[in-house]
Amino acid sequence: MSAIGDKNQFRIIVGSYEHNILCLSLDIPNQKENDAAKTPHFMPIFHFQAHSLSIKCLAVSRRYLVSGSNDEHIRIYDLQKRKELGTLLSHQGSITALQFSHPASSSEDAAVSKGSKNSKWLLSASEDHKIMVWRVKDWETVGTLKGHTARVNDVDIHPTNRIAISVSDDHSIRLWNLMTLRNAAVLKLRKYNTNGTCVRWLGAKGDYFAVGLRDRCLFMKLDRLKFLKK
């Protein structure tokens, strides 16, 4: 959200079952005493005919927008130029989740990324049981996170950008070391008799995470995970 004049302005990007991506600008006027009649205003910004099958997920990182679909493709778009840049083709199953790393915030990270505020990595999860790691500056694959034995439902990157967490239809939560691209820890969910459908880190330091199940939400500390022996 950004404040412009006397309005609050949002940009909303949605993907549809009709294979399209639509970006809308939503202007919400400040409600003053004499402005009660003002209503929010939607305005189309851009529209892409993105995929050949329904869109499953989207992710945005400042300049870039990526979309994942049942057609097994990941499309890349430049939000500044409003055009498609290309397609990532490494998965052999529907794309279920996309997640950019956090923009560099520390002086060390900024030096590595040469001052760029764009994300360094993109993670993509799929029904093929894999999580791919892509380098944003050239969109090359730098590794594959293997360990799940069923569809990966969601993935999220820790605020430090050093680890990631994922949930799968194999009844497990897995922690990944993004420095070594190896599985670092695992927690089984069999006692809940269901799978994790989504996962998110909580707090600025990422000491906690939340896992959404079909009938409940679990809140856990990072130290609940059983770390694997080196």
Short mmCIF file of C-alpha atoms in Angstrom, two decimals:
data_model
loop_
_atom_site.label_atom_id
_atom_site.label_comp_id
_atom_site.label_asym_id
_atom_site.label_seq_id
_atom_site.Cartn_x
_atom_site.Cartn_y
_atom_site.Cartn_z
CA MET A 1 0.00 0.00 0.00
CA SER A 2 1.18 3.51 -0.79
CA ALA A 3 -0.42 6.84 0.18
CA ILE A 4 -1.02 9.20 -2.75
CA GLY A 5 -2.57 12.62 -2.09
CA ASP A 6 -5.72 12.17 -0.03
CA LYS A 7 -6.13 8.54 -1.05
CA ASN A 8 -4.85 5.13 -0.07
CA GLN A 9 -3.91 3.14 -3.14
CA PHE A 10 -3.58 -0.62 -3.43
CA ARG A 11 -2.61 -2.80 -6.35
CA ILE A 12 -4.32 -6.17 -6.48
CA ILE A 13 -3.05 -8.96 -8.74
CA VAL A 14 -5.20 -12.04 -9.28
CA GLY A 15 -4.88 -15.24 -11.30
CA SER A 16 -7.94 -17.05 -12.61
CA TYR A 17 -9.20 -20.46 -13.64
CA GLU A 18 -9.59 -18.89 -17.10
CA HIS A 19 -5.75 -18.80 -17.37
CA ASN A 20 -5.52 -14.99 -17.03
CA ILE A 21 -3.66 -12.55 -14.76
CA LEU A 22 -5.32 -9.23 -13.96
CA CYS A 23 -3.87 -6.27 -12.06
CA LEU A 24 -6.25 -3.69 -10.57
CA SER A 25 -5.60 -0.39 -8.85
CA LEU A 26 -7.86 0.18 -5.84
CA ASP A 27 -8.19 3.75 -4.61
CA ILE A 28 -9.82 4.22 -1.20
CA PRO A 29 -10.55 7.91 -0.43
CA ASN A 30 -10.00 9.16 3.10
CA GLN A 31 -13.39 9.39 4.76
CA LYS A 32 -13.93 12.99 5.86
CA GLU A 33 -17.08 14.52 7.29
CA ASN A 34 -18.34 15.71 3.90
CA ASP A 35 -16.98 12.76 1.92
CA ALA A 36 -19.30 10.03 3.15
CA ALA A 37 -20.59 9.46 -0.39
CA LYS A 38 -17.16 8.61 -1.77
CA THR A 39 -16.69 4.95 -2.66
CA PRO A 40 -13.60 2.85 -3.48
CA HIS A 41 -12.64 2.92 -7.14
CA PHE A 42 -11.18 0.04 -9.16
CA MET A 43 -9.14 0.67 -12.32
CA PRO A 44 -7.56 -2.01 -14.56
CA ILE A 45 -3.76 -1.69 -14.86
CA PHE A 46 -2.77 -4.66 -17.03
CA HIS A 47 -4.01 -8.04 -18.20
CA PHE A 48 -2.02 -11.08 -19.36
CA GLN A 49 -3.28 -14.22 -21.05
CA ALA A 50 -0.74 -16.21 -19.09
CA HIS A 51 -1.26 -19.97 -19.22
CA SER A 52 -3.01 -22.80 -21.04
CA LEU A 53 -4.56 -24.13 -17.81
CA SER A 54 -5.78 -22.61 -14.53
CA ILE A 55 -3.40 -20.50 -12.45
CA LYS A 56 -2.52 -21.96 -9.05
CA CYS A 57 -0.22 -19.35 -7.47
CA LEU A 58 1.41 -15.93 -7.84
CA ALA A 59 4.37 -14.15 -6.26
CA VAL A 60 5.59 -10.56 -6.52
CA SER A 61 8.99 -9.05 -5.74
CA ARG A 62 9.19 -5.35 -6.55
CA ARG A 63 10.01 -5.51 -10.26
CA TYR A 64 8.93 -9.08 -11.01
CA LEU A 65 5.70 -11.04 -11.05
CA VAL A 66 5.70 -14.83 -11.46
CA SER A 67 2.76 -17.17 -11.95
CA GLY A 68 2.43 -20.94 -11.61
CA SER A 69 -0.18 -23.11 -13.28
CA ASN A 70 -1.57 -26.58 -13.79
CA ASP A 71 0.22 -26.49 -17.15
CA GLU A 72 3.53 -27.02 -15.23
CA HIS A 73 4.92 -23.67 -16.42
CA ILE A 74 6.17 -20.67 -14.44
CA ARG A 75 5.75 -17.37 -16.31
CA ILE A 76 7.90 -14.31 -15.52
CA TYR A 77 6.68 -10.73 -15.99
CA ASP A 78 8.39 -7.36 -15.70
CA LEU A 79 6.02 -5.10 -13.75
CA GLN A 80 7.83 -1.93 -14.81
CA LYS A 81 7.65 -2.67 -18.53
CA ARG A 82 4.43 -4.71 -18.19
CA LYS A 83 5.59 -7.49 -20.45
CA GLU A 84 6.38 -11.19 -20.27
CA LEU A 85 10.08 -12.06 -19.90
CA GLY A 86 10.00 -15.83 -20.30
CA THR A 87 9.03 -19.22 -18.91
CA LEU A 88 10.68 -21.55 -16.38
CA LEU A 89 10.38 -25.24 -17.28
CA SER A 90 11.81 -27.73 -14.79
CA HIS A 91 8.82 -29.20 -12.94
CA GLN A 92 6.88 -32.27 -14.03
CA GLY A 93 3.65 -31.47 -12.24
CA SER A 94 1.33 -28.58 -11.42
CA ILE A 95 3.01 -25.61 -9.74
CA THR A 96 1.55 -25.34 -6.23
CA ALA A 97 3.50 -22.49 -4.60
CA LEU A 98 5.92 -19.68 -5.46
CA GLN A 99 7.94 -17.63 -2.99
CA PHE A 100 10.57 -14.92 -3.46
CA SER A 101 13.31 -14.41 -0.91
CA HIS A 102 13.18 -11.20 1.10
CA PRO A 103 14.92 -8.13 -0.37
CA ALA A 104 18.38 -7.45 1.08
CA SER A 105 18.14 -5.50 4.33
CA SER A 106 21.49 -5.92 6.08
CA SER A 107 24.71 -4.30 4.89
CA GLU A 108 26.17 -7.74 4.24
CA ASP A 109 23.25 -8.85 2.08
CA ALA A 110 23.20 -5.50 0.29
CA ALA A 111 26.87 -5.88 -0.58
CA VAL A 112 26.25 -9.33 -2.00
CA SER A 113 23.36 -8.10 -4.12
CA LYS A 114 25.26 -4.90 -5.09
CA GLY A 115 22.61 -2.65 -3.61
CA SER A 116 19.72 -4.24 -5.49
CA LYS A 117 16.40 -4.27 -3.67
CA ASN A 118 15.12 -7.17 -5.76
CA SER A 119 14.94 -10.66 -4.31
CA LYS A 120 17.89 -12.98 -4.82
CA TRP A 121 16.04 -16.31 -5.01
CA LEU A 122 12.71 -17.72 -6.14
CA LEU A 123 11.41 -21.01 -4.74
CA SER A 124 8.84 -23.03 -6.67
CA ALA A 125 6.95 -26.05 -5.30
CA SER A 126 5.11 -28.66 -7.33
CA GLU A 127 3.07 -31.83 -7.39
CA ASP A 128 6.26 -33.60 -8.53
CA HIS A 129 7.42 -33.63 -4.84
CA LYS A 130 10.22 -31.12 -5.54
CA ILE A 131 11.10 -27.54 -4.64
CA MET A 132 13.26 -25.74 -7.19
CA VAL A 133 15.58 -22.85 -6.30
CA TRP A 134 16.01 -20.20 -9.02
CA ARG A 135 18.50 -17.31 -9.15
CA VAL A 136 16.50 -14.19 -9.95
CA LYS A 137 19.24 -12.20 -11.70
CA ASP A 138 19.43 -14.69 -14.60
CA TRP A 139 16.57 -17.12 -13.80
CA GLU A 140 18.91 -20.12 -13.75
CA THR A 141 18.25 -23.17 -11.57
CA VAL A 142 20.75 -23.38 -8.72
CA GLY A 143 19.41 -26.48 -7.00
CA THR A 144 16.54 -28.78 -6.13
CA LEU A 145 15.25 -29.45 -2.62
CA LYS A 146 14.41 -33.17 -2.45
CA GLY A 147 12.91 -35.05 0.48
CA HIS A 148 9.14 -34.91 0.23
CA THR A 149 7.49 -38.08 -1.07
CA ALA A 150 4.22 -36.49 -2.20
CA ARG A 151 2.83 -33.23 -3.55
CA VAL A 152 4.39 -30.13 -1.95
CA ASN A 153 1.54 -27.84 -0.91
CA ASP A 154 3.35 -24.71 0.23
CA VAL A 155 6.76 -23.20 0.98
CA ASP A 156 7.91 -20.07 2.81
CA ILE A 157 11.32 -18.43 3.24
CA HIS A 158 12.59 -17.37 6.67
CA PRO A 159 13.20 -13.62 7.29
CA THR A 160 16.97 -14.33 7.30
CA ASN A 161 16.75 -15.89 3.79
CA ARG A 162 18.93 -18.73 5.10
CA ILE A 163 16.26 -21.38 5.60
CA ALA A 164 12.88 -22.30 4.15
CA ILE A 165 9.97 -24.40 5.39
CA SER A 166 7.52 -26.55 3.43
CA VAL A 167 4.46 -28.76 3.92
CA SER A 168 3.39 -31.72 1.83
CA ASP A 169 0.80 -34.43 1.33
CA ASP A 170 3.36 -36.83 2.87
CA HIS A 171 2.25 -35.66 6.37
CA SER A 172 5.48 -33.79 7.06
CA ILE A 173 6.91 -30.33 7.65
CA ARG A 174 10.44 -29.95 6.35
CA LEU A 175 13.06 -27.32 7.05
CA TRP A 176 15.62 -26.57 4.32
CA ASN A 177 19.07 -25.00 4.56
CA LEU A 178 19.22 -22.60 1.61
CA MET A 179 22.98 -22.17 2.02
CA THR A 180 23.66 -25.87 1.37
CA LEU A 181 20.36 -26.74 -0.40
CA ARG A 182 19.87 -29.67 1.96
CA ASN A 183 17.07 -30.91 4.21
CA ALA A 184 17.84 -29.67 7.74
CA ALA A 185 14.92 -30.87 9.85
CA VAL A 186 11.61 -32.72 9.71
CA LEU A 187 8.42 -32.91 11.77
CA LYS A 188 5.78 -35.57 11.10
CA LEU A 189 2.08 -34.68 11.24
CA ARG A 190 0.64 -38.20 11.19
CA LYS A 191 -1.06 -37.84 14.58
CA TYR A 192 -3.31 -35.13 13.12
CA ASN A 193 -4.47 -37.50 10.35
CA THR A 194 -4.25 -34.72 7.76
CA ASN A 195 -1.72 -32.81 5.67
CA GLY A 196 -0.42 -29.28 5.92
CA THR A 197 -1.99 -27.08 3.26
CA CYS A 198 -0.07 -23.86 3.94
CA VAL A 199 2.83 -22.63 6.08
CA ARG A 200 4.12 -19.18 7.11
CA TRP A 201 6.89 -17.83 9.31
CA LEU A 202 5.71 -15.49 12.06
CA GLY A 203 7.40 -12.45 13.55
CA ALA A 204 10.29 -10.32 12.36
CA LYS A 205 12.84 -12.88 13.58
CA GLY A 206 10.93 -15.97 12.45
CA ASP A 207 11.03 -17.72 15.82
CA TYR A 208 7.58 -19.20 15.20
CA PHE A 209 5.69 -20.61 12.24
CA ALA A 210 2.06 -21.42 11.50
CA VAL A 211 0.83 -24.49 9.63
CA GLY A 212 -2.67 -24.61 8.21
CA LEU A 213 -4.38 -28.01 8.25
CA ARG A 214 -7.76 -28.83 6.77
CA ASP A 215 -9.55 -28.35 10.09
CA ARG A 216 -7.19 -26.32 12.30
CA CYS A 217 -4.12 -24.09 12.45
CA LEU A 218 -0.97 -25.08 14.36
CA PHE A 219 1.40 -22.52 15.87
CA MET A 220 4.87 -23.88 16.61
CA LYS A 221 8.31 -22.76 17.72
CA LEU A 222 11.24 -23.38 15.44
CA ASP A 223 12.85 -25.65 18.04
CA ARG A 224 9.89 -28.06 17.74
CA LEU A 225 11.44 -29.39 14.54
CA LYS A 226 13.61 -32.47 14.84
CA PHE A 227 16.96 -31.50 13.36
CA LEU A 228 18.68 -34.08 11.21
CA LYS A 229 22.17 -35.29 12.04
CA LYS A 230 24.88 -33.99 9.76
#
